[in-house]
mmCIF file of C-alpha atoms and ligand atoms in Angstrom:
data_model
loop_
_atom_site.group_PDB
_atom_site.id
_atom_site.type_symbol
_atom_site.label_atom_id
_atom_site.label_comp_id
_atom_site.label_asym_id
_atom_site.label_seq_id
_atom_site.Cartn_x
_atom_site.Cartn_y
_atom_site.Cartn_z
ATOM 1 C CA UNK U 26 0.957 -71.810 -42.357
ATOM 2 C CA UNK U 27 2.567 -68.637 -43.536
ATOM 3 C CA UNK U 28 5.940 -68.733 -43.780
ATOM 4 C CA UNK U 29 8.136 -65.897 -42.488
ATOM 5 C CA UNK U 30 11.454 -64.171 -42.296
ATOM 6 C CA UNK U 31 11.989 -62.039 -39.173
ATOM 7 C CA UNK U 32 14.503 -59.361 -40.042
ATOM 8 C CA UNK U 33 15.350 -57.709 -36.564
ATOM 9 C CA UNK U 34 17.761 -55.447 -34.120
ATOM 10 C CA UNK U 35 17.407 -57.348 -30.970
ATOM 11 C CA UNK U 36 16.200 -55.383 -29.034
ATOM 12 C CA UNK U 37 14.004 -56.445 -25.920
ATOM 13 C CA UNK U 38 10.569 -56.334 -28.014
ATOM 14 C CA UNK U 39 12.461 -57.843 -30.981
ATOM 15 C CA UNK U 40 13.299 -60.889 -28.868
ATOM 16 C CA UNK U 41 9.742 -61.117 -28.287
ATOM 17 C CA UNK U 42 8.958 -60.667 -31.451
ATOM 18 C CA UNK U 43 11.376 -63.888 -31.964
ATOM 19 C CA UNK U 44 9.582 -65.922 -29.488
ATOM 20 C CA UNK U 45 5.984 -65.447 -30.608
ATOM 21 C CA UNK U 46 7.485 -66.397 -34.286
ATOM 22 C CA UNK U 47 8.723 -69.372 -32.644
ATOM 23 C CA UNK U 48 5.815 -70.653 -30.465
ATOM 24 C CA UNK U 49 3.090 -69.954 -33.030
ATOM 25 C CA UNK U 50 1.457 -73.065 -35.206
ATOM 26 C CA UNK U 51 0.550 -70.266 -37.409
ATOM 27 C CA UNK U 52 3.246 -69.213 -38.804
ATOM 28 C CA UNK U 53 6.682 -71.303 -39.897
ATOM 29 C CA UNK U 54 9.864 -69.256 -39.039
ATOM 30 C CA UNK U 55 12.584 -69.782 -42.147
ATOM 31 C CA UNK U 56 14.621 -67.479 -41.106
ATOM 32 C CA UNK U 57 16.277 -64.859 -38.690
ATOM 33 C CA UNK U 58 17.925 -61.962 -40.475
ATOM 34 C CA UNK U 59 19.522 -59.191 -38.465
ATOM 35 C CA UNK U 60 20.355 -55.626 -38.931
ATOM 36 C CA UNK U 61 22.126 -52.466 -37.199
ATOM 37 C CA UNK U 62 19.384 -50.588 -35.407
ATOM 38 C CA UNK U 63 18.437 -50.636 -31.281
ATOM 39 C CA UNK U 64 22.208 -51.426 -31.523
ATOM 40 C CA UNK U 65 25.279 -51.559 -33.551
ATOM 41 C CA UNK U 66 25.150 -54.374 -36.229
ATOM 42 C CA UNK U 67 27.622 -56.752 -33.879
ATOM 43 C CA UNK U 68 25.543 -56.307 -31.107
ATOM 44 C CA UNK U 69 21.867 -57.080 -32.676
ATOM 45 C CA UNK U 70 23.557 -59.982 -34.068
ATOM 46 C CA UNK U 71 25.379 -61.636 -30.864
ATOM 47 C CA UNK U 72 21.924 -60.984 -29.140
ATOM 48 C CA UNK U 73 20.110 -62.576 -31.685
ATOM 49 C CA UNK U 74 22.299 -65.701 -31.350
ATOM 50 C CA UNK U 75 22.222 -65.760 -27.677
ATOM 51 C CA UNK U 76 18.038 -65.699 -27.897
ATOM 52 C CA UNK U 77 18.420 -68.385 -30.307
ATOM 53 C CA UNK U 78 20.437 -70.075 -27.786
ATOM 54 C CA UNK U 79 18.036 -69.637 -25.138
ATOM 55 C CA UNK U 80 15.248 -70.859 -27.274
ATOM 56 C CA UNK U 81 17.157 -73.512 -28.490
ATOM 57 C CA UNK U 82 15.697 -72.529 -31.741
ATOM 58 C CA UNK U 83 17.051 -74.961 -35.096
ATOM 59 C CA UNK U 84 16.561 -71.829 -37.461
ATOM 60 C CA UNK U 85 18.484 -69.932 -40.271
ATOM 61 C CA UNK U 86 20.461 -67.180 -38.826
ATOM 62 C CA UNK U 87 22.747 -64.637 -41.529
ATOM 63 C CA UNK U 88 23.868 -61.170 -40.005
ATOM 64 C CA UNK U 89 22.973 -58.095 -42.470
ATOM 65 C CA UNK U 90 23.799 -54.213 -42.963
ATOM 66 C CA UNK U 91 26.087 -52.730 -40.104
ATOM 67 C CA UNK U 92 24.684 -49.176 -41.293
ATOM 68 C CA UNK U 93 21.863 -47.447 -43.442
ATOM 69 C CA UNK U 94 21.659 -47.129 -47.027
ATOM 70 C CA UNK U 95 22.699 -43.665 -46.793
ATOM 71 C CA UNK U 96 23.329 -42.068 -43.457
ATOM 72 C CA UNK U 97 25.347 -43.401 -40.416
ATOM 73 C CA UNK U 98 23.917 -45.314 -37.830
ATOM 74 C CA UNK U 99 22.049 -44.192 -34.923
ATOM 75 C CA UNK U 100 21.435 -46.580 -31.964
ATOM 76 C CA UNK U 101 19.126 -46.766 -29.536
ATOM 77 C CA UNK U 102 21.127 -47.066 -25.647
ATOM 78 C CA UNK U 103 18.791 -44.944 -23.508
ATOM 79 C CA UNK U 104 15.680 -47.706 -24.288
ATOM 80 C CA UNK U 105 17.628 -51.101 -24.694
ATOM 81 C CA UNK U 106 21.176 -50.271 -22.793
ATOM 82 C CA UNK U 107 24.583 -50.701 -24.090
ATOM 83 C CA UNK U 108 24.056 -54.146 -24.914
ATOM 84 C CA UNK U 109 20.937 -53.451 -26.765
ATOM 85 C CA UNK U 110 19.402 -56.060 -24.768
ATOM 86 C CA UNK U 111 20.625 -54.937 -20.730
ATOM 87 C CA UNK U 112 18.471 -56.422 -17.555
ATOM 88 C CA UNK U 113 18.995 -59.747 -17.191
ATOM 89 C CA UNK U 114 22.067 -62.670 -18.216
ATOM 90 C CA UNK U 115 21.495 -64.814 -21.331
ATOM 91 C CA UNK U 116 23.650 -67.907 -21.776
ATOM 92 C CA UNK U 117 26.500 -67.519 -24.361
ATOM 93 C CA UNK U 118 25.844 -66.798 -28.207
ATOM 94 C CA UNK U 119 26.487 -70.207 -29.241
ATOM 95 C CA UNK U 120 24.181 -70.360 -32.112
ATOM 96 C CA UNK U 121 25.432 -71.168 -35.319
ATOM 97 C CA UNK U 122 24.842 -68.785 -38.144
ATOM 98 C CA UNK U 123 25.410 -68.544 -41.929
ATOM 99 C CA UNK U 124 28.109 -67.351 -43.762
ATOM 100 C CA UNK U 125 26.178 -65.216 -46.123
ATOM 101 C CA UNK U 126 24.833 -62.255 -45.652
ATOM 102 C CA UNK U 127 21.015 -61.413 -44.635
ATOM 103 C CA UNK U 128 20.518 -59.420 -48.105
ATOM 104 C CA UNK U 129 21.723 -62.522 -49.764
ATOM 105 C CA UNK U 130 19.902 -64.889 -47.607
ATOM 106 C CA UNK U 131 16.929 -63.457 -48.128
ATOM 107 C CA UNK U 132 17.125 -62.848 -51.808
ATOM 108 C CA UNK U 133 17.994 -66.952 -52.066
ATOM 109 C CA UNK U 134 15.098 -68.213 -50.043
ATOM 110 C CA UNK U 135 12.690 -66.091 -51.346
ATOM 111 C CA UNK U 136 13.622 -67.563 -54.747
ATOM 112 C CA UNK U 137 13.631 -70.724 -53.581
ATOM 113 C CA UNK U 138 10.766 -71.169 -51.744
ATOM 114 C CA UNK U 139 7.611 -72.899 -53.345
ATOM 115 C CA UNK U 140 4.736 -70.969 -51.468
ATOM 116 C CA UNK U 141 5.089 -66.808 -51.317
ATOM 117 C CA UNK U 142 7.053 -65.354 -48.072
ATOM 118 C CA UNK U 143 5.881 -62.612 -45.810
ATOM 119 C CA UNK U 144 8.399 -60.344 -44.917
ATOM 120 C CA UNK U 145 8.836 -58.686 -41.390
ATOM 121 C CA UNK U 146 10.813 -56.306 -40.559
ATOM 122 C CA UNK U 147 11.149 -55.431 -36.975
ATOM 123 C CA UNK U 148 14.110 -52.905 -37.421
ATOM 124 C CA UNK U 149 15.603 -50.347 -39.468
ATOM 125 C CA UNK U 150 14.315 -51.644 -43.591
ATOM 126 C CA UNK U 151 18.144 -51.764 -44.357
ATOM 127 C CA UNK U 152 18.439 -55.221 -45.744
ATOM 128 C CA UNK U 153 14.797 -55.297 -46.907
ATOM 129 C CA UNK U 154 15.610 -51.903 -48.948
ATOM 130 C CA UNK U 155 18.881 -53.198 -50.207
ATOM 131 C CA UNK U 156 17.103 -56.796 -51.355
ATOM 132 C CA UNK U 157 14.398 -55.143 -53.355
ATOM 133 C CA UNK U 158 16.920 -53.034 -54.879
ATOM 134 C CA UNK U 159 19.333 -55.744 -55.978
ATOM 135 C CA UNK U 160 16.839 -58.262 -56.605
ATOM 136 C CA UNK U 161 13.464 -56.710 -57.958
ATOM 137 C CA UNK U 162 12.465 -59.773 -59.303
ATOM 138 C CA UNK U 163 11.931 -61.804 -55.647
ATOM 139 C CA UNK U 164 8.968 -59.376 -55.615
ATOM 140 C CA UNK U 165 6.595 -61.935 -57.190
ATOM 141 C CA UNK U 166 6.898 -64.114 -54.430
ATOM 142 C CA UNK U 167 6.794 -61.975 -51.580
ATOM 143 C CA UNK U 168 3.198 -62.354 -50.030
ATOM 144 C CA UNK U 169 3.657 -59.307 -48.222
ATOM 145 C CA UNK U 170 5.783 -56.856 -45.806
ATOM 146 C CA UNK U 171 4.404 -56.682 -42.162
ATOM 147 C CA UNK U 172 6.877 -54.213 -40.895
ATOM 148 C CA UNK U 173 6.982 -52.395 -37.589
ATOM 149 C CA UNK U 174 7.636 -48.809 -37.749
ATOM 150 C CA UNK U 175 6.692 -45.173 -38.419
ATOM 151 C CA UNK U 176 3.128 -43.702 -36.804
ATOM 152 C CA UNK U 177 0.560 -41.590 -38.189
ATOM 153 C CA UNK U 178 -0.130 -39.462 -34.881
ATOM 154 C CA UNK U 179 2.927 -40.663 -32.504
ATOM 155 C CA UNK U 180 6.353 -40.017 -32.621
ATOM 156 C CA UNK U 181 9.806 -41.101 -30.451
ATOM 157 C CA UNK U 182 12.527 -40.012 -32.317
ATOM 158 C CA UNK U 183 11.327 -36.686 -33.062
ATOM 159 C CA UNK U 184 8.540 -35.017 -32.665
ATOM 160 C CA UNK U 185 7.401 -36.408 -36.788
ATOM 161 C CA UNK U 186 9.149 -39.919 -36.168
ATOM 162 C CA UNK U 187 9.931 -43.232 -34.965
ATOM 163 C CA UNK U 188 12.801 -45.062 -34.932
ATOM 164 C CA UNK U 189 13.050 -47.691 -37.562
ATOM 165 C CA UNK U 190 11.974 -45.345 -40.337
ATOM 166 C CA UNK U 191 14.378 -42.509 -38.618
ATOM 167 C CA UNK U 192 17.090 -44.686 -38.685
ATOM 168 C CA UNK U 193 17.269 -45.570 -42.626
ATOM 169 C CA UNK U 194 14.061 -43.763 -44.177
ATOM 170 C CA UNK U 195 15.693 -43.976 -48.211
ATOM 171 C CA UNK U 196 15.450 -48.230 -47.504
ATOM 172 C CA UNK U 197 11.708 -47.235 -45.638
ATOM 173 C CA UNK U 198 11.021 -45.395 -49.155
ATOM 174 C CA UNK U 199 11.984 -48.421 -50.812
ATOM 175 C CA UNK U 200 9.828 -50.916 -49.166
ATOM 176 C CA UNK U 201 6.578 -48.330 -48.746
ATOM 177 C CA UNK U 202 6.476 -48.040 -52.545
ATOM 178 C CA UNK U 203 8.077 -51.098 -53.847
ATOM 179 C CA UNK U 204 4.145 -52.069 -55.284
ATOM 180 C CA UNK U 205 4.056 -55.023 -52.928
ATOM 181 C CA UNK U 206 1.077 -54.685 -49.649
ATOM 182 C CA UNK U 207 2.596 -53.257 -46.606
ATOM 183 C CA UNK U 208 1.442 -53.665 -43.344
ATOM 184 C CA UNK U 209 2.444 -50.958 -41.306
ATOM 185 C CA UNK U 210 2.549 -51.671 -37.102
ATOM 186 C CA UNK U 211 3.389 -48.398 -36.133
ATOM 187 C CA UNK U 212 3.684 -46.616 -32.720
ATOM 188 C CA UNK U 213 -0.714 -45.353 -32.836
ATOM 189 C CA UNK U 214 -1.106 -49.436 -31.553
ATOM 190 C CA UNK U 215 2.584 -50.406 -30.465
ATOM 191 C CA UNK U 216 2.561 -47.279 -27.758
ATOM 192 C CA UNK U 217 -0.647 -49.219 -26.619
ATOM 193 C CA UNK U 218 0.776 -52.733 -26.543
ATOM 194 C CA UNK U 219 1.805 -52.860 -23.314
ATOM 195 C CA UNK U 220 3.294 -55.162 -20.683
ATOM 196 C CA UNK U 221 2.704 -53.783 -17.207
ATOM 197 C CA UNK U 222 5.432 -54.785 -14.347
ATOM 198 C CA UNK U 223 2.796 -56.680 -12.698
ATOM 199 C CA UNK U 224 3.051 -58.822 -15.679
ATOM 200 C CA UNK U 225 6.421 -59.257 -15.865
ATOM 201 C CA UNK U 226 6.534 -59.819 -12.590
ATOM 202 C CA UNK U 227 4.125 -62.687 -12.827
ATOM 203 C CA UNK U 228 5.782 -63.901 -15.744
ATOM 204 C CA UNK U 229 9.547 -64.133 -12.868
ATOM 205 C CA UNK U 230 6.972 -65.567 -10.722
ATOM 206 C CA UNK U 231 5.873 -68.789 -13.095
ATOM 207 C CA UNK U 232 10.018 -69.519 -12.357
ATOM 208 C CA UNK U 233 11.005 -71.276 -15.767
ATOM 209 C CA UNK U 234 13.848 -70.980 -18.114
ATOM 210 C CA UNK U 235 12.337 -68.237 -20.308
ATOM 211 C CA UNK U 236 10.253 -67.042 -18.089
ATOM 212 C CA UNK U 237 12.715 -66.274 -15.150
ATOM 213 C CA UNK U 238 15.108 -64.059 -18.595
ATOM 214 C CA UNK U 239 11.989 -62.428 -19.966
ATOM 215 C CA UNK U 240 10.296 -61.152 -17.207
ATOM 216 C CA UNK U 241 13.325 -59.157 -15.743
ATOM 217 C CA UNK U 242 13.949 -58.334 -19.284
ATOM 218 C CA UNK U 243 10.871 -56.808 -19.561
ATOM 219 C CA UNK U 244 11.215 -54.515 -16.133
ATOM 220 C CA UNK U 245 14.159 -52.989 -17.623
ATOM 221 C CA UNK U 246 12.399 -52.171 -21.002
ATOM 222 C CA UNK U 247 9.297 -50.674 -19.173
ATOM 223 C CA UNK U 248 11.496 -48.519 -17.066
ATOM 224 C CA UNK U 249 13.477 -47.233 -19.881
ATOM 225 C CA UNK U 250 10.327 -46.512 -21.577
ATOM 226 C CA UNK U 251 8.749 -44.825 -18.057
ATOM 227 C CA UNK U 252 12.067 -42.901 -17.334
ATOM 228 C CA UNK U 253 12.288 -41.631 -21.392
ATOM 229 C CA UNK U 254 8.805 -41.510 -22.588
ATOM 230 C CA UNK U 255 6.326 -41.730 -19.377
ATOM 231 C CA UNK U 256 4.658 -45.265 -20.790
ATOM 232 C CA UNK U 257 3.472 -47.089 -18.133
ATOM 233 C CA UNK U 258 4.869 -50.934 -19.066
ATOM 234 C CA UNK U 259 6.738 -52.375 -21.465
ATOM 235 C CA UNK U 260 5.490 -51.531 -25.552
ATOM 236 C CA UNK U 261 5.845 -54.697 -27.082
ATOM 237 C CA UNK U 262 6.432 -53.218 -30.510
ATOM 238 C CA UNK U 263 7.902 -55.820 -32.328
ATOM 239 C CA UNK U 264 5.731 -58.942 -30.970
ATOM 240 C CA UNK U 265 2.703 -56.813 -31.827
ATOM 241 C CA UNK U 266 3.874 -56.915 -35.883
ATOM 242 C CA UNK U 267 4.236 -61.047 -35.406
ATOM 243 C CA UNK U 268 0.679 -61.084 -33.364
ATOM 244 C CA UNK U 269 -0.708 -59.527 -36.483
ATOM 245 C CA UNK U 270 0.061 -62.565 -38.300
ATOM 246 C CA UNK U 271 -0.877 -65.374 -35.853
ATOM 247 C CA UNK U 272 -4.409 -63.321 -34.887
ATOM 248 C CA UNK U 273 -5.612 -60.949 -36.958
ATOM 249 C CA UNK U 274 -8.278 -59.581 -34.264
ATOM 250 C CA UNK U 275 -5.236 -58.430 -32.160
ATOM 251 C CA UNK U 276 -5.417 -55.479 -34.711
ATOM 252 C CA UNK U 277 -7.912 -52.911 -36.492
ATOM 253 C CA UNK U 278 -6.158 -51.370 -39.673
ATOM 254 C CA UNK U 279 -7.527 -48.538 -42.079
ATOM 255 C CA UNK U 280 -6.149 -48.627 -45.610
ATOM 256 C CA UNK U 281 -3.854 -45.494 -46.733
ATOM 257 C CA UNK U 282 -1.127 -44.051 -48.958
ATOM 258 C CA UNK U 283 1.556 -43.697 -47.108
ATOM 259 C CA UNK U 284 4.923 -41.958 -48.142
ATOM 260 C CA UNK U 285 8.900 -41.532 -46.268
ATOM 261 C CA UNK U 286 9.724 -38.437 -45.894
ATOM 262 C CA UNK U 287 13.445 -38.229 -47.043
ATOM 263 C CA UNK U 288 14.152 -34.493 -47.129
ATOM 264 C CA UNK U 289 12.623 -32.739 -44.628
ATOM 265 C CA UNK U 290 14.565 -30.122 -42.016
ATOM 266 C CA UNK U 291 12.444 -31.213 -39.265
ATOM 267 C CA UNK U 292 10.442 -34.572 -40.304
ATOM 268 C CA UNK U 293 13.214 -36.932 -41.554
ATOM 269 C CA UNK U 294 11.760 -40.565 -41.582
ATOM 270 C CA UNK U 295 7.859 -39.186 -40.807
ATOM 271 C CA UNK U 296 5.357 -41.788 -42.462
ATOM 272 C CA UNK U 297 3.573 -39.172 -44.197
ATOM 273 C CA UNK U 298 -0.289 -41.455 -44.372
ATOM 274 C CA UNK U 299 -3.014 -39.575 -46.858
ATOM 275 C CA UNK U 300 -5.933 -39.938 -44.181
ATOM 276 C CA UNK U 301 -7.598 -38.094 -46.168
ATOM 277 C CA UNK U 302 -7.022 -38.731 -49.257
ATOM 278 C CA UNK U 303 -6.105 -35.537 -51.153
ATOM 279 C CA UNK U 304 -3.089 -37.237 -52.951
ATOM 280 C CA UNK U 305 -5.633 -39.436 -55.125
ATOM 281 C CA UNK U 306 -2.906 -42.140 -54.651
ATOM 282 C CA UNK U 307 -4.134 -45.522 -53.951
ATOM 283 C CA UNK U 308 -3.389 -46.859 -50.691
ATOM 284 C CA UNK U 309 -0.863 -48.831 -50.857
ATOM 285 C CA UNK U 310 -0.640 -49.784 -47.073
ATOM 286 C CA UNK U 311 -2.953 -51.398 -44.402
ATOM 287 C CA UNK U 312 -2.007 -49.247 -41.375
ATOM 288 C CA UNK U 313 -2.853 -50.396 -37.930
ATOM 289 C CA UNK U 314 -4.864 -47.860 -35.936
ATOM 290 C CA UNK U 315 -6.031 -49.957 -32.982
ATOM 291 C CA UNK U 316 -5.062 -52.456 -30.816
ATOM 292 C CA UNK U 317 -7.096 -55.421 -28.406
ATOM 293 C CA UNK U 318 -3.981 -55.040 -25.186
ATOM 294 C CA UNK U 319 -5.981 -57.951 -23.521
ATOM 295 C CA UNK U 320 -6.107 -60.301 -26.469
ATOM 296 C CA UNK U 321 -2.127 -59.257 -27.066
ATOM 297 C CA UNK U 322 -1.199 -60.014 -23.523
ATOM 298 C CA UNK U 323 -2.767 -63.397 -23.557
ATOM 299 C CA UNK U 324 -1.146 -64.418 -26.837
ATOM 300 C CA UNK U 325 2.412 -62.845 -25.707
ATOM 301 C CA UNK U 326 1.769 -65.028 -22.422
ATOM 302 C CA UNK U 327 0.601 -68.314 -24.112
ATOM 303 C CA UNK U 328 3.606 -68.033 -26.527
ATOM 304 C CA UNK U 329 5.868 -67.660 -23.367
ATOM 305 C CA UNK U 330 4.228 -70.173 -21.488
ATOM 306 C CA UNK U 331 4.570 -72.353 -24.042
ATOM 307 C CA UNK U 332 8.138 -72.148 -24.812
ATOM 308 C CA UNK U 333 9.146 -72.540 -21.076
ATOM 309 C CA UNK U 334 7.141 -76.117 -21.645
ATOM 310 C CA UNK U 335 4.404 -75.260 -19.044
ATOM 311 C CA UNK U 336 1.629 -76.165 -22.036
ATOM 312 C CA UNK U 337 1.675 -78.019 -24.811
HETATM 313 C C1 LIG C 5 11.096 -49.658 -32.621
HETATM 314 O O1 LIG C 5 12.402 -49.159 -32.348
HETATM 315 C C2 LIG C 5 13.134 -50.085 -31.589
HETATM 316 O O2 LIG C 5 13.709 -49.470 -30.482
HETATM 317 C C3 LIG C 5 12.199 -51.188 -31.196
HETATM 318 O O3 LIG C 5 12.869 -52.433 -31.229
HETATM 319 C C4 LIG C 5 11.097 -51.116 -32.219
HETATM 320 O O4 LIG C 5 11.396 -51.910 -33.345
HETATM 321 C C5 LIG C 5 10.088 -48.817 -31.890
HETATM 322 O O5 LIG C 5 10.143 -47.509 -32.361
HETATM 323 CA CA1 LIG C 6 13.202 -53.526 -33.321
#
């Protein structure tokens, strides 16, 4: 089983993202981190205890950086709403959390754990970058960081960038050349990962607890992405990063150097990827580059099923 922290800014697709962690034999969930991102760093955090609450998940919960390393915080309303999770009621946020924070908690299980962790980060790399900075040493056992963020060819911050890396690209610079692998799920598959509304309305249609949150959930997230972007359905970013992990066929990758850019007039936060190799750097990410939909679907469906009890 690998074991996993999900650092996240729920965020429709992060709560996703959340529930395949939590339905999947294959991996073993130690812990939710959360960070400012989709939504201001109160808001990512009530919504991650209200999914937890929904799930009825018994899992490690610490609330992380309020704003980047650097720069000040820039949310994302227009895709997730003023809530950062808007289009449907979730029960109170009654899960219990820690008192520490998510840099901290992470830093200590890392540590303590006995097998190496995989890190992923579904959000901006705040409390990744600020980890690795204050505790180098938890790099020797960190199996890896499966992130989601940055593109080679997309974009939907600006025309060079996507969010997460936008958001806080000095802690994205961090992680990308920390010397550990990175996985990089960027927009090329995510923009591809989509749920359509007939699926979402088949998911309202199965009529169980999750099922009857998720499915109107997301409507509202493919609508915001049809109204702002013109993608038909719902991109599942974030569950696509977690899908990586329980099936690796969901996912082709090629293997590139990939750089933040942290300067640029124009391309702040652009994953800058050497496709073809002029820098003479190693690569020192696995980038994914395409994406099974079908074989994503079923798994996001399964997982869903699953936690509403329909299957075993
Ligand atoms: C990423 O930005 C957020 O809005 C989503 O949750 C996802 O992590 C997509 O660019
Ligand atoms: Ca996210």
């Amino acid at each position: 089983m690998t074991k996993i922290i999900l650092d996240c800014d729920p965020g429709h697709d992060d709560m996703m993202a959340i529930m395949l962690a939590a339905a999947s034999d294959e991996l073993e969930l130690l812990g939710i981190t959360t960070v400012a991102g989709n939504q201001t760093g109160s808001k990512t955090f009530e919504n991650a205890r209200k999914i937890i609450t929904l799930l009825n998940l018994d899992v490690p919960l610490a609330r992380g950086a309020d704003k980047p390393i650097v720069r000040e915080l820039i949310t994302a309303p227009q895709i997730h709403g003023n809530s950062g999770l808007d289009g449907a009621e979730l029960p109170g946020a009654d899960a219990p959390y820690l008192g520490c924070h998510a840099v901290d908690f992470i830093i200590d299980s890392v540590k303590a754990s006995k097998d190496k962790i995989t890190l992923v980060p579904t959000g901006p790399l705040t409390n990744i970058g600020l980890a690795l900075i204050k505790a180098p040493e938890i790099k020797k056992n960190i199996e890896q960081i499966v992130l989601m963020g940055g593109a080679v060819y997309d974009s939907n911050m600006t025309p060079g960038s996507e969010f997460n890396i936008f958001v806080d690209p000095e802690a994205a610079r961090e992680v990308f050349l920390c010397g550990l692998p990175v996985t990089m799920v960027g927009l090329d598959v995510t923009n591809k990962s989509l749920m359509s509304f007939e699926q979402a309305e088949e998911m309202i249609g199965w009529g169980g607890r999750i099922s009857s949150v998720v499915g109107p959930l997301m409507k509202f997230f493919g609508q915001s992405n049809l109204d702002y972007f013109g993608i038909n359905g719902a991109p599942i970013h974030d569950a696509l990063t977690v899908a990586t992990l329980v099936n690796p066929d969901v996912v082709e990758f090629e293997n590139w150097f990939v750089d933040i850019e942290t300067q640029g007039e124009l391309t702040r936060g652009q994953t800058v990827a050497d496709v073809y190799r002029v820098t003479g750097n190693e690569p020192n990410c696995r980038v994914a580059m395409k994406v099974n939909n079908d074989l994503f679907m079923s798994i996001m469906m399964d997982a869903v099923k699953k936690l509403d009890g329909m299957v075993d």
